[in-house]
Short mmCIF file of C-alpha atoms in Angstrom, two decimals:
data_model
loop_
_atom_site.label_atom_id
_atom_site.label_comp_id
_atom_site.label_asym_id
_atom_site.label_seq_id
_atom_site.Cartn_x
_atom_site.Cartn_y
_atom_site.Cartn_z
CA UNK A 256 0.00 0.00 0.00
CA UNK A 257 2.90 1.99 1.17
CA UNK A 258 4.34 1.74 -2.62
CA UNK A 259 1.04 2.36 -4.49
CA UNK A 260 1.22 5.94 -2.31
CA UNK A 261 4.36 7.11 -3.20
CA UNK A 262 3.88 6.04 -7.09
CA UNK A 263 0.92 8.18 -6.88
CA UNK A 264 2.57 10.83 -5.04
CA UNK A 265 5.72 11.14 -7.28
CA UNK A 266 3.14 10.88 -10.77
CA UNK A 267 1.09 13.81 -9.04
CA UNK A 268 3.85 16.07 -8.51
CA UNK A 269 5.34 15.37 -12.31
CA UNK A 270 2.39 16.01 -13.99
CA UNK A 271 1.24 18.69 -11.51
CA UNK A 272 4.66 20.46 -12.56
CA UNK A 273 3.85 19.83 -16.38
CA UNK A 274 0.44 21.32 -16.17
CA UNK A 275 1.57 24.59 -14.02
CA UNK A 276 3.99 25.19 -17.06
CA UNK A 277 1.30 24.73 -19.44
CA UNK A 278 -1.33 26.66 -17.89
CA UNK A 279 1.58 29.57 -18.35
CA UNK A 280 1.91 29.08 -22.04
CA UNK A 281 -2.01 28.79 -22.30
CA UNK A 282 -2.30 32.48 -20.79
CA UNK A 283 1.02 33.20 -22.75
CA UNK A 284 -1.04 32.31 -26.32
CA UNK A 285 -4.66 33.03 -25.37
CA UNK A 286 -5.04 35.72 -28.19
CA UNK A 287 -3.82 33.06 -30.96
CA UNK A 288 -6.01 30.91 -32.77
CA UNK A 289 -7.90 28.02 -31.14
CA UNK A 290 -5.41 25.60 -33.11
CA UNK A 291 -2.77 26.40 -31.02
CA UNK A 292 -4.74 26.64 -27.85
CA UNK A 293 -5.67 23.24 -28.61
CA UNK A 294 -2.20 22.05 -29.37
CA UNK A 295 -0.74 23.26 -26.22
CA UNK A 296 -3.65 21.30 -24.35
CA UNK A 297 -2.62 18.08 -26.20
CA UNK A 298 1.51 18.91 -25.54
CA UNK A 299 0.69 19.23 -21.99
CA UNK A 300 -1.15 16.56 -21.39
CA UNK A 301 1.18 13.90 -22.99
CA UNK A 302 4.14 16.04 -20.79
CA UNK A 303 2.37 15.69 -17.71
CA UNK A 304 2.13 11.94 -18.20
CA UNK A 305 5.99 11.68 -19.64
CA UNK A 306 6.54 13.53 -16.61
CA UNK A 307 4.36 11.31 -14.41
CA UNK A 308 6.31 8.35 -15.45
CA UNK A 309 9.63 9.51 -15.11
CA UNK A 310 9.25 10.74 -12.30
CA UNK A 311 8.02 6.87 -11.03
CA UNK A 312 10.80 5.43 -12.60
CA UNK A 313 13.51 7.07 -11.21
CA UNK A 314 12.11 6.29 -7.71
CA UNK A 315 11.69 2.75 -8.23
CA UNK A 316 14.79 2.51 -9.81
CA UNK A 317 13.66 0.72 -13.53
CA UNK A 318 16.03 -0.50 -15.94
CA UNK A 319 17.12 1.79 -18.44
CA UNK A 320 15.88 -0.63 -21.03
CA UNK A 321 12.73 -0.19 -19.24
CA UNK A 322 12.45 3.20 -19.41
CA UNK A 323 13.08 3.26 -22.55
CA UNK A 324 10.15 0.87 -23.70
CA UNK A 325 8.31 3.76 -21.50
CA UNK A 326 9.41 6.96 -23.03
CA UNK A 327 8.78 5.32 -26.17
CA UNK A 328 5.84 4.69 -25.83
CA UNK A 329 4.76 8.12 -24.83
CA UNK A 330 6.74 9.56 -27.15
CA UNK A 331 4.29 7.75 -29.81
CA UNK A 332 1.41 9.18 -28.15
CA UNK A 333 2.43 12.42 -28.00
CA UNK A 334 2.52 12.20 -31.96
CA UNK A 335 -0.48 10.90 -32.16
CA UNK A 336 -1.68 13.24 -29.66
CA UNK A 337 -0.30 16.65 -31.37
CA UNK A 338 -1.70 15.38 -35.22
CA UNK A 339 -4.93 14.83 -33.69
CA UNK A 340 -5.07 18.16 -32.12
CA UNK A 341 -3.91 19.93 -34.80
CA UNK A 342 -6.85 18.33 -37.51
CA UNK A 343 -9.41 19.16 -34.72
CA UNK A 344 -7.99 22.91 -34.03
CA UNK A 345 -8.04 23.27 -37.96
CA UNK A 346 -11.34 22.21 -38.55
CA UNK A 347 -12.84 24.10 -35.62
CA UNK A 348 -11.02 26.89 -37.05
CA UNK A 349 -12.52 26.58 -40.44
CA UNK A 350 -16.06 26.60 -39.10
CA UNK A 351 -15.55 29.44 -36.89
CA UNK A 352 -13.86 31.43 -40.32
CA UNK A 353 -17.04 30.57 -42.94
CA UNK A 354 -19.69 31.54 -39.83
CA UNK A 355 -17.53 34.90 -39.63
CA UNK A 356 -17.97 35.11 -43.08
CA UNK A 357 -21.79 34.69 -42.99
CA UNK A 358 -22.28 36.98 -40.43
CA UNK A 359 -21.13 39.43 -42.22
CA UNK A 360 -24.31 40.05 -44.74
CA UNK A 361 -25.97 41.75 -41.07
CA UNK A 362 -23.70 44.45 -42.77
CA UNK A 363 -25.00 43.93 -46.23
CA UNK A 364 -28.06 43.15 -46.99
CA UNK A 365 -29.20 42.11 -43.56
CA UNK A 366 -29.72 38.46 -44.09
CA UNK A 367 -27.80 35.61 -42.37
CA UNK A 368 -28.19 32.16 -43.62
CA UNK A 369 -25.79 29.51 -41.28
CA UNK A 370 -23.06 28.11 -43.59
CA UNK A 371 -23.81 24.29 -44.65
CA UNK A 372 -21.62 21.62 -43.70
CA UNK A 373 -21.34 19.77 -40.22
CA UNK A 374 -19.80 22.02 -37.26
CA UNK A 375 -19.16 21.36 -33.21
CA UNK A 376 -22.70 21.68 -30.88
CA UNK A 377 -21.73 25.01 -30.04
CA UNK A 378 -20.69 26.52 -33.29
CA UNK A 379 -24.11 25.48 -34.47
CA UNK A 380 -26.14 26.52 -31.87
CA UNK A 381 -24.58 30.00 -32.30
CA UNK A 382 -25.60 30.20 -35.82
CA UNK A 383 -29.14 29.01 -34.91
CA UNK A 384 -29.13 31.97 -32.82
CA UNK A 385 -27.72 34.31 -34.88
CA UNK A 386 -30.45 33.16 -37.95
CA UNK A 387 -33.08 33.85 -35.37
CA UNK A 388 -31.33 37.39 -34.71
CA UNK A 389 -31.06 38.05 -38.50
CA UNK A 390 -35.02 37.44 -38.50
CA UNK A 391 -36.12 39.97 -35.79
CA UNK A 392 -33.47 41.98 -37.67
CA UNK A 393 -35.83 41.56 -40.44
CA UNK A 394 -38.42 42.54 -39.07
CA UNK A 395 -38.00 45.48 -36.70
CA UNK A 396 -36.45 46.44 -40.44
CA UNK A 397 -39.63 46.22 -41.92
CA UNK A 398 -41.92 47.84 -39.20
CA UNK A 399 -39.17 50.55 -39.28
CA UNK A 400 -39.72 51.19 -43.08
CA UNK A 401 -43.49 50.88 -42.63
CA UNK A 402 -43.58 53.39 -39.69
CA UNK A 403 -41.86 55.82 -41.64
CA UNK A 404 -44.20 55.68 -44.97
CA UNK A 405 -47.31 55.94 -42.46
CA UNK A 406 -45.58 58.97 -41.35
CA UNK A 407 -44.57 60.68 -44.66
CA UNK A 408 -48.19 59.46 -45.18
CA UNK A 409 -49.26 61.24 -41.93
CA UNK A 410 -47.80 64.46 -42.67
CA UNK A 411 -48.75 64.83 -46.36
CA UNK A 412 -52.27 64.62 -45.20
CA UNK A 413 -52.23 66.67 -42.36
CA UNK A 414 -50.47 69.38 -44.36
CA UNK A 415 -53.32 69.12 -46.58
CA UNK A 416 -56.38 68.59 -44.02
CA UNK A 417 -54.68 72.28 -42.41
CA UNK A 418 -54.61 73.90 -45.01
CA UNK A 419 -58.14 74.10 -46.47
CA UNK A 420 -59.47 75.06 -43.02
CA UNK A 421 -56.75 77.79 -42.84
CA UNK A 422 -57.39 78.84 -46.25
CA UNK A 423 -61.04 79.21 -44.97
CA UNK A 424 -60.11 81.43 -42.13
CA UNK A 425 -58.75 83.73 -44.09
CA UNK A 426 -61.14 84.31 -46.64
CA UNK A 427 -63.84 84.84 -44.00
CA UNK A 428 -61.09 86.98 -41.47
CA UNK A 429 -60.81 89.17 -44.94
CA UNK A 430 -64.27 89.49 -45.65
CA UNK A 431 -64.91 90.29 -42.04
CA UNK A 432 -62.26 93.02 -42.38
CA UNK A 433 -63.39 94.40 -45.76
CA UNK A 434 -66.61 94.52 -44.27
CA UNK A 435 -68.28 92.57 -46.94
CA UNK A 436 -70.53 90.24 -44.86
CA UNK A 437 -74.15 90.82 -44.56
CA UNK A 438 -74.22 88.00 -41.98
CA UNK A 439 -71.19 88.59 -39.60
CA UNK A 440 -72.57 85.96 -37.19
CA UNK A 441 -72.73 83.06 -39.12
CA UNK A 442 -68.94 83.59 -40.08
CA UNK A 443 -67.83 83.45 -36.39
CA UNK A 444 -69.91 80.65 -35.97
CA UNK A 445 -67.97 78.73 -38.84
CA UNK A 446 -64.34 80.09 -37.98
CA UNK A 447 -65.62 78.78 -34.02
CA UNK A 448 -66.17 75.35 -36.28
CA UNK A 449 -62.81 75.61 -38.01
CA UNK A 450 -60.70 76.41 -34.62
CA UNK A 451 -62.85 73.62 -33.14
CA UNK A 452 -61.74 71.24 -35.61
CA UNK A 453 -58.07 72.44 -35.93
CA UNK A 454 -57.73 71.74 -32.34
CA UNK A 455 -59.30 68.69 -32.46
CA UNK A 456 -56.66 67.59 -35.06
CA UNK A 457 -53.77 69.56 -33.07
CA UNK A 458 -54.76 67.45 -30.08
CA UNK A 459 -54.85 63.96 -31.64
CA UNK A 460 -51.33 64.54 -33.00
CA UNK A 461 -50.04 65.62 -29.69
CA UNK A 462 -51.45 62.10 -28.07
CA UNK A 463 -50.28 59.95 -30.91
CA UNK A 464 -46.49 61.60 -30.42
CA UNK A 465 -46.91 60.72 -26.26
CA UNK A 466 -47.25 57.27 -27.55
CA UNK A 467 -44.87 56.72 -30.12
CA UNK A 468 -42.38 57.86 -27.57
CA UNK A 469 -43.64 55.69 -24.84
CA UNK A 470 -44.69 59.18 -22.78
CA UNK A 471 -48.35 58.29 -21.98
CA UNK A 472 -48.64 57.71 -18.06
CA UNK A 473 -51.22 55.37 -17.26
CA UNK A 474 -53.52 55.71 -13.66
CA UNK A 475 -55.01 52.10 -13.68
CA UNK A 476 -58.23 52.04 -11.50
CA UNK A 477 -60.55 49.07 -10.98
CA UNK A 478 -63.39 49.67 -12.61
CA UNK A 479 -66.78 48.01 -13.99
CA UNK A 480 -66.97 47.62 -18.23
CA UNK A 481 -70.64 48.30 -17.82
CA UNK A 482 -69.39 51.63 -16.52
CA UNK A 483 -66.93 52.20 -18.75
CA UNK A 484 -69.75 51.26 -21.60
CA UNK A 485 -72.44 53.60 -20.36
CA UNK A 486 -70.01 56.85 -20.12
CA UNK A 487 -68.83 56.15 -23.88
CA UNK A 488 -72.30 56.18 -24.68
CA UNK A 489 -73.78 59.46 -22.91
CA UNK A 490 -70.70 61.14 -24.58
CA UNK A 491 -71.45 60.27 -28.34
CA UNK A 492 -75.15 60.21 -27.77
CA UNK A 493 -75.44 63.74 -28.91
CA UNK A 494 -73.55 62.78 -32.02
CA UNK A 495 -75.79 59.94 -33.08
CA UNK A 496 -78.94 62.08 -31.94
CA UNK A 497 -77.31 64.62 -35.19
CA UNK A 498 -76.78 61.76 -37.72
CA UNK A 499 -80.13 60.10 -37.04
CA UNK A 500 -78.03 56.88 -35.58
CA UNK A 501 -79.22 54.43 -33.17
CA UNK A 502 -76.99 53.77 -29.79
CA UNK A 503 -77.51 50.04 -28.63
CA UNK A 504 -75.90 48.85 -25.20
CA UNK A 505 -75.68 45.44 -26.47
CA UNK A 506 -74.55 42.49 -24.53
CA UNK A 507 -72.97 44.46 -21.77
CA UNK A 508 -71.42 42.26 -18.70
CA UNK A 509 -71.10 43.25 -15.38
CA UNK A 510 -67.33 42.71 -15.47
CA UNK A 511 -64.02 44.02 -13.79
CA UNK A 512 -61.71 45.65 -15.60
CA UNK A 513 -57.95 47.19 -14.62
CA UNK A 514 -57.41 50.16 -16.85
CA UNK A 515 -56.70 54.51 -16.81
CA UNK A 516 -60.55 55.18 -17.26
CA UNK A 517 -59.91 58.76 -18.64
CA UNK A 518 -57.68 57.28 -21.97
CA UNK A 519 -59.27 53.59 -22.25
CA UNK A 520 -63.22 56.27 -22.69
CA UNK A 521 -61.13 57.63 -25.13
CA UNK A 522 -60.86 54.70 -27.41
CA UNK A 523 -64.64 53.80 -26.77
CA UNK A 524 -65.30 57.20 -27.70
CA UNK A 525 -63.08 57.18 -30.84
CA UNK A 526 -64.56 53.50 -31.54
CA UNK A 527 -67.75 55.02 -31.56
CA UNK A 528 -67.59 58.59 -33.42
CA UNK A 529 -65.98 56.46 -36.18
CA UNK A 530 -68.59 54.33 -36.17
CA UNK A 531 -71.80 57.00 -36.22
CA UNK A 532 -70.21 58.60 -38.94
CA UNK A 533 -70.12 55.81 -40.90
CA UNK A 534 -72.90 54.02 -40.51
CA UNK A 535 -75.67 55.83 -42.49
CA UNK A 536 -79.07 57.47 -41.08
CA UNK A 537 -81.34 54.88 -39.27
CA UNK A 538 -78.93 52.65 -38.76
CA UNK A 539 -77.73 51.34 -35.39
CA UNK A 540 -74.23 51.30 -33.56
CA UNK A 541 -74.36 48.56 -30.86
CA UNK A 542 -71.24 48.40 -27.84
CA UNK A 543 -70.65 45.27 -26.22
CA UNK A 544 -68.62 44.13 -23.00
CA UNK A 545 -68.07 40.23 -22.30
CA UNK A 546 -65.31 38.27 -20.56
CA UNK A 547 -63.55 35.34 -22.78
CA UNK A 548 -61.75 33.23 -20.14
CA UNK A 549 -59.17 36.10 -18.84
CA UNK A 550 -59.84 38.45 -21.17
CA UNK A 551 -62.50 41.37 -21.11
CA UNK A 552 -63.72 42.30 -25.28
CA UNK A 553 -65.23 45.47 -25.64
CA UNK A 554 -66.94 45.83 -29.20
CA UNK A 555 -68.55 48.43 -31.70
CA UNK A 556 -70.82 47.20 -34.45
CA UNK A 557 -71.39 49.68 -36.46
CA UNK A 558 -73.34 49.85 -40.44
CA UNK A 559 -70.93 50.94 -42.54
CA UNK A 560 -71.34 47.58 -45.00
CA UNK A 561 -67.95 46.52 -44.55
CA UNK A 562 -64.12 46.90 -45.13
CA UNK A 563 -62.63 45.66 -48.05
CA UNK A 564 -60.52 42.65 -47.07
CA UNK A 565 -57.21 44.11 -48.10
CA UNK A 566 -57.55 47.09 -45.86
CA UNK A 567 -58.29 45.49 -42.89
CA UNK A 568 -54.61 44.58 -41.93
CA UNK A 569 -53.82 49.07 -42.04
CA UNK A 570 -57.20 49.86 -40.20
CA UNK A 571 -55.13 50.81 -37.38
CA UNK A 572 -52.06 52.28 -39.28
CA UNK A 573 -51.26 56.09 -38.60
CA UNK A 574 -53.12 58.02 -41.27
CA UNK A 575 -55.60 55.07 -42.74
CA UNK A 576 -59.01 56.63 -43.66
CA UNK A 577 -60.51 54.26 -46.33
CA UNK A 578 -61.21 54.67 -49.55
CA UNK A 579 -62.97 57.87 -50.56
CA UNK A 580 -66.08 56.72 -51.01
CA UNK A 581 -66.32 55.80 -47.45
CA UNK A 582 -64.03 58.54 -45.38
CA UNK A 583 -65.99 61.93 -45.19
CA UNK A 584 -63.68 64.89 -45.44
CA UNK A 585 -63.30 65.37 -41.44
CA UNK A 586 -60.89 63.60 -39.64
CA UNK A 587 -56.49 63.21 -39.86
CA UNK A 588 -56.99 59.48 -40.09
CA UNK A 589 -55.26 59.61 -35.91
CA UNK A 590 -58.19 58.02 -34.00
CA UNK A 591 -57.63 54.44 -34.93
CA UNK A 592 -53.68 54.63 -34.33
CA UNK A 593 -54.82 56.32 -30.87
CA UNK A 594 -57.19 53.28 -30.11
CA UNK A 595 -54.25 50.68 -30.68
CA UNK A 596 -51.76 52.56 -28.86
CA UNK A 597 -53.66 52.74 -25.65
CA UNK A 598 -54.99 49.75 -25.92
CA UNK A 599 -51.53 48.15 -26.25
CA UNK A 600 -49.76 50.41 -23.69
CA UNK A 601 -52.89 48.45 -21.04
CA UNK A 602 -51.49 45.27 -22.70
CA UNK A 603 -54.36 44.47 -24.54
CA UNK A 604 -55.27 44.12 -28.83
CA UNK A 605 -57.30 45.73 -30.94
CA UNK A 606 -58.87 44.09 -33.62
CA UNK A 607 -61.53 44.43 -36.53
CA UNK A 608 -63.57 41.94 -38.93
CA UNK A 609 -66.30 42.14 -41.13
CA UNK A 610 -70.09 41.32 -40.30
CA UNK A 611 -73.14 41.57 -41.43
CA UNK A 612 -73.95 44.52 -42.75
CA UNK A 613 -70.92 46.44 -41.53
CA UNK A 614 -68.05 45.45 -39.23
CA UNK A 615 -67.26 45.06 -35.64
CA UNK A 616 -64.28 46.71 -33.80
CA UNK A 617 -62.95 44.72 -30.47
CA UNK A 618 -61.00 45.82 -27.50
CA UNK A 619 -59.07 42.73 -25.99
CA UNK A 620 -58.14 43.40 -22.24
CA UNK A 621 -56.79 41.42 -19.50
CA UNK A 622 -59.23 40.92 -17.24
CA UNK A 623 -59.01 42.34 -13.28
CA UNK A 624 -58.62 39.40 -10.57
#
């Protein structure tokens, strides 16, 4: 027992010596290439063991013949050891160089396709990762570009949308001042009507810009959607009352809801105006408030006949007002993109579809415990 101790003890301290001097080198040579990193491993591993067994044989005194056959021996696996290290550090190598290469199109043309050919667990699983990266890459590309045509879009039409009321106010400030108007009242009741509808315009841009910058503060209070419902509809009653609509409180559950009550009756009030004008005389506008397993879906039906199918995916894009044959003149085209900001920024969805006879608008919100 005593001998098996020492043999171990003397083997320790050789190769313990041989791997101190190669953990050196290692730190020496860890900005080369993983070849040689890899080389160095092998060297000192078939060192510690050469010195391992010298180190035994000169304590238990072995022929020189012996330790011969020995060193030998290690000597040929050492060579072995070395090539095979060097064909792995070269091929690992080569994988790492053509994924390099690959990655570069992120500077191109923003693609990244993983180069073919078998490669270590870890080299692949980076390029799975960096595919998936190249994807959202992709695609916060394409929102970007899509953003900033909606707002080219945006401003084109608001330029145009100020100017005719503008253009109005100054005809009728310049007959006012000429002294040309036999009726002076009924042209301060239309520039009234103008400012009215400038600032309306003025004040949907300045909440669309709070939430494209992530600025709008929320005050969540827990709340009833029957509540929530019956405000909306007092506040666009008058409006319906002037288009000859009908206001229906549809299917409308007593159920909890978590959300800033002041900006979440703005979207059923923007729901709704957008509805009453659209939905011709006699026709009715119904709101709805149900739970779907943890969710709370508010809805607007109005009359309008429908949207064609290809528009429904930009309902909700800054600026989208239909074709012309549906949008009356009023409006910037800002409530929708309002509606599905706020909505989102409670963590909910807003969503349209087609039905009978017009279509139907819902609110998706988590419901309140």
């Amino acid at each position: 027992m005593r001998d098996v101790l020492l043999i171990a003890l003397f083997a320790f301290l050789g190769a313990a010596a041989a791997g101190l001097a190669g953990a050196v080198v290692l730190r020496m040579l860890r900005r080369r290439s993983l070849t040689v990193s890899l080389t160095v491993v092998a060297g000192v591993t078939v060192v510690a063991m050469l010195a391992g067994t010298l180190a035994v044989a000169r304590a238990m005194f072995l022929s020189a013949h012996d330790l011969t056959v020995v060193t030998t021996v290690v000597a040929m696996a050492a060579v072995v050891s070395l090539a095979t290290a060097l064909l792995l550090g070269r091929w690992v190598v080569a994988r790492s160089r053509e994924l390099a290469l690959a990655a570069r199109t992120f500077g191109d043309d923003g693609s990244f396709a993983p180069p073919g050919g078998e490669a270590t667990a870890e080299l692949a699983e980076l390029g799975r990762e960096l595919a998936a990266t190249s994807a959202r890459l992709t695609e916060s590309r394409e929102r970007e570009r899509a953003l900033e045509a909606s707002r080219r879009e945006l401003v084109a039409w608001i330029s145009h949308d100020l100017r005719t009321p503008l253009a109005g106010l100054r005809a009728m400030s310049e007959a006012l001042e000429d002294g040309v108007v036999a009726d002076p009242q009924r042209y301060f009741r239309q520039i009234r009507a103008e400012v009215e509808r400038m600032n309306g315009m003025v004040g949907d841009l300045f909440e669309l810009s709070r939430i494209h910058a992530g600025a709008l503060a929320l005050t969540p209070t827990r709340m009833s959607a029957r509540d929530l419902v019956g405000e909306a509809l007092a506040g666009a009653g008058p409006l319906a009352r002037e288009h000859g609509v009908r206001l229906v409180g549809g299917r409308v559950e007593q159920v909890p809801i978590e959300v800033d009550a002041e900006e979440m009756t703005r979207v059923l009030a923007n729901l709704l105006v957008n509805a009453i004008r659209r939905t011709p005389a006699d026709g009715t506008v119904a709101v709805g408030a149900e739970r779907r397993e943890d969710s709370v879906v508010l809805s607007v039906t109005d009359g309008c006949g429908g949207i064609p199918e290809e528009d429904l995916p930009r309902v909700f894009d800054t600026g989208w007002r239909g074709s012309e044959a549906r949008t009356p003149p009023a409006g910037a085209g800002l409530g929708l993109a309002i509606v599905r900001g706020i909505v989102e920024a409670h963590d909910g969805r807003a969503g349209v579809h087609n039905v009978s006879g017009g279509c139907r608008f819902e609110v998706t919100l988590p419901a309140a415990t």
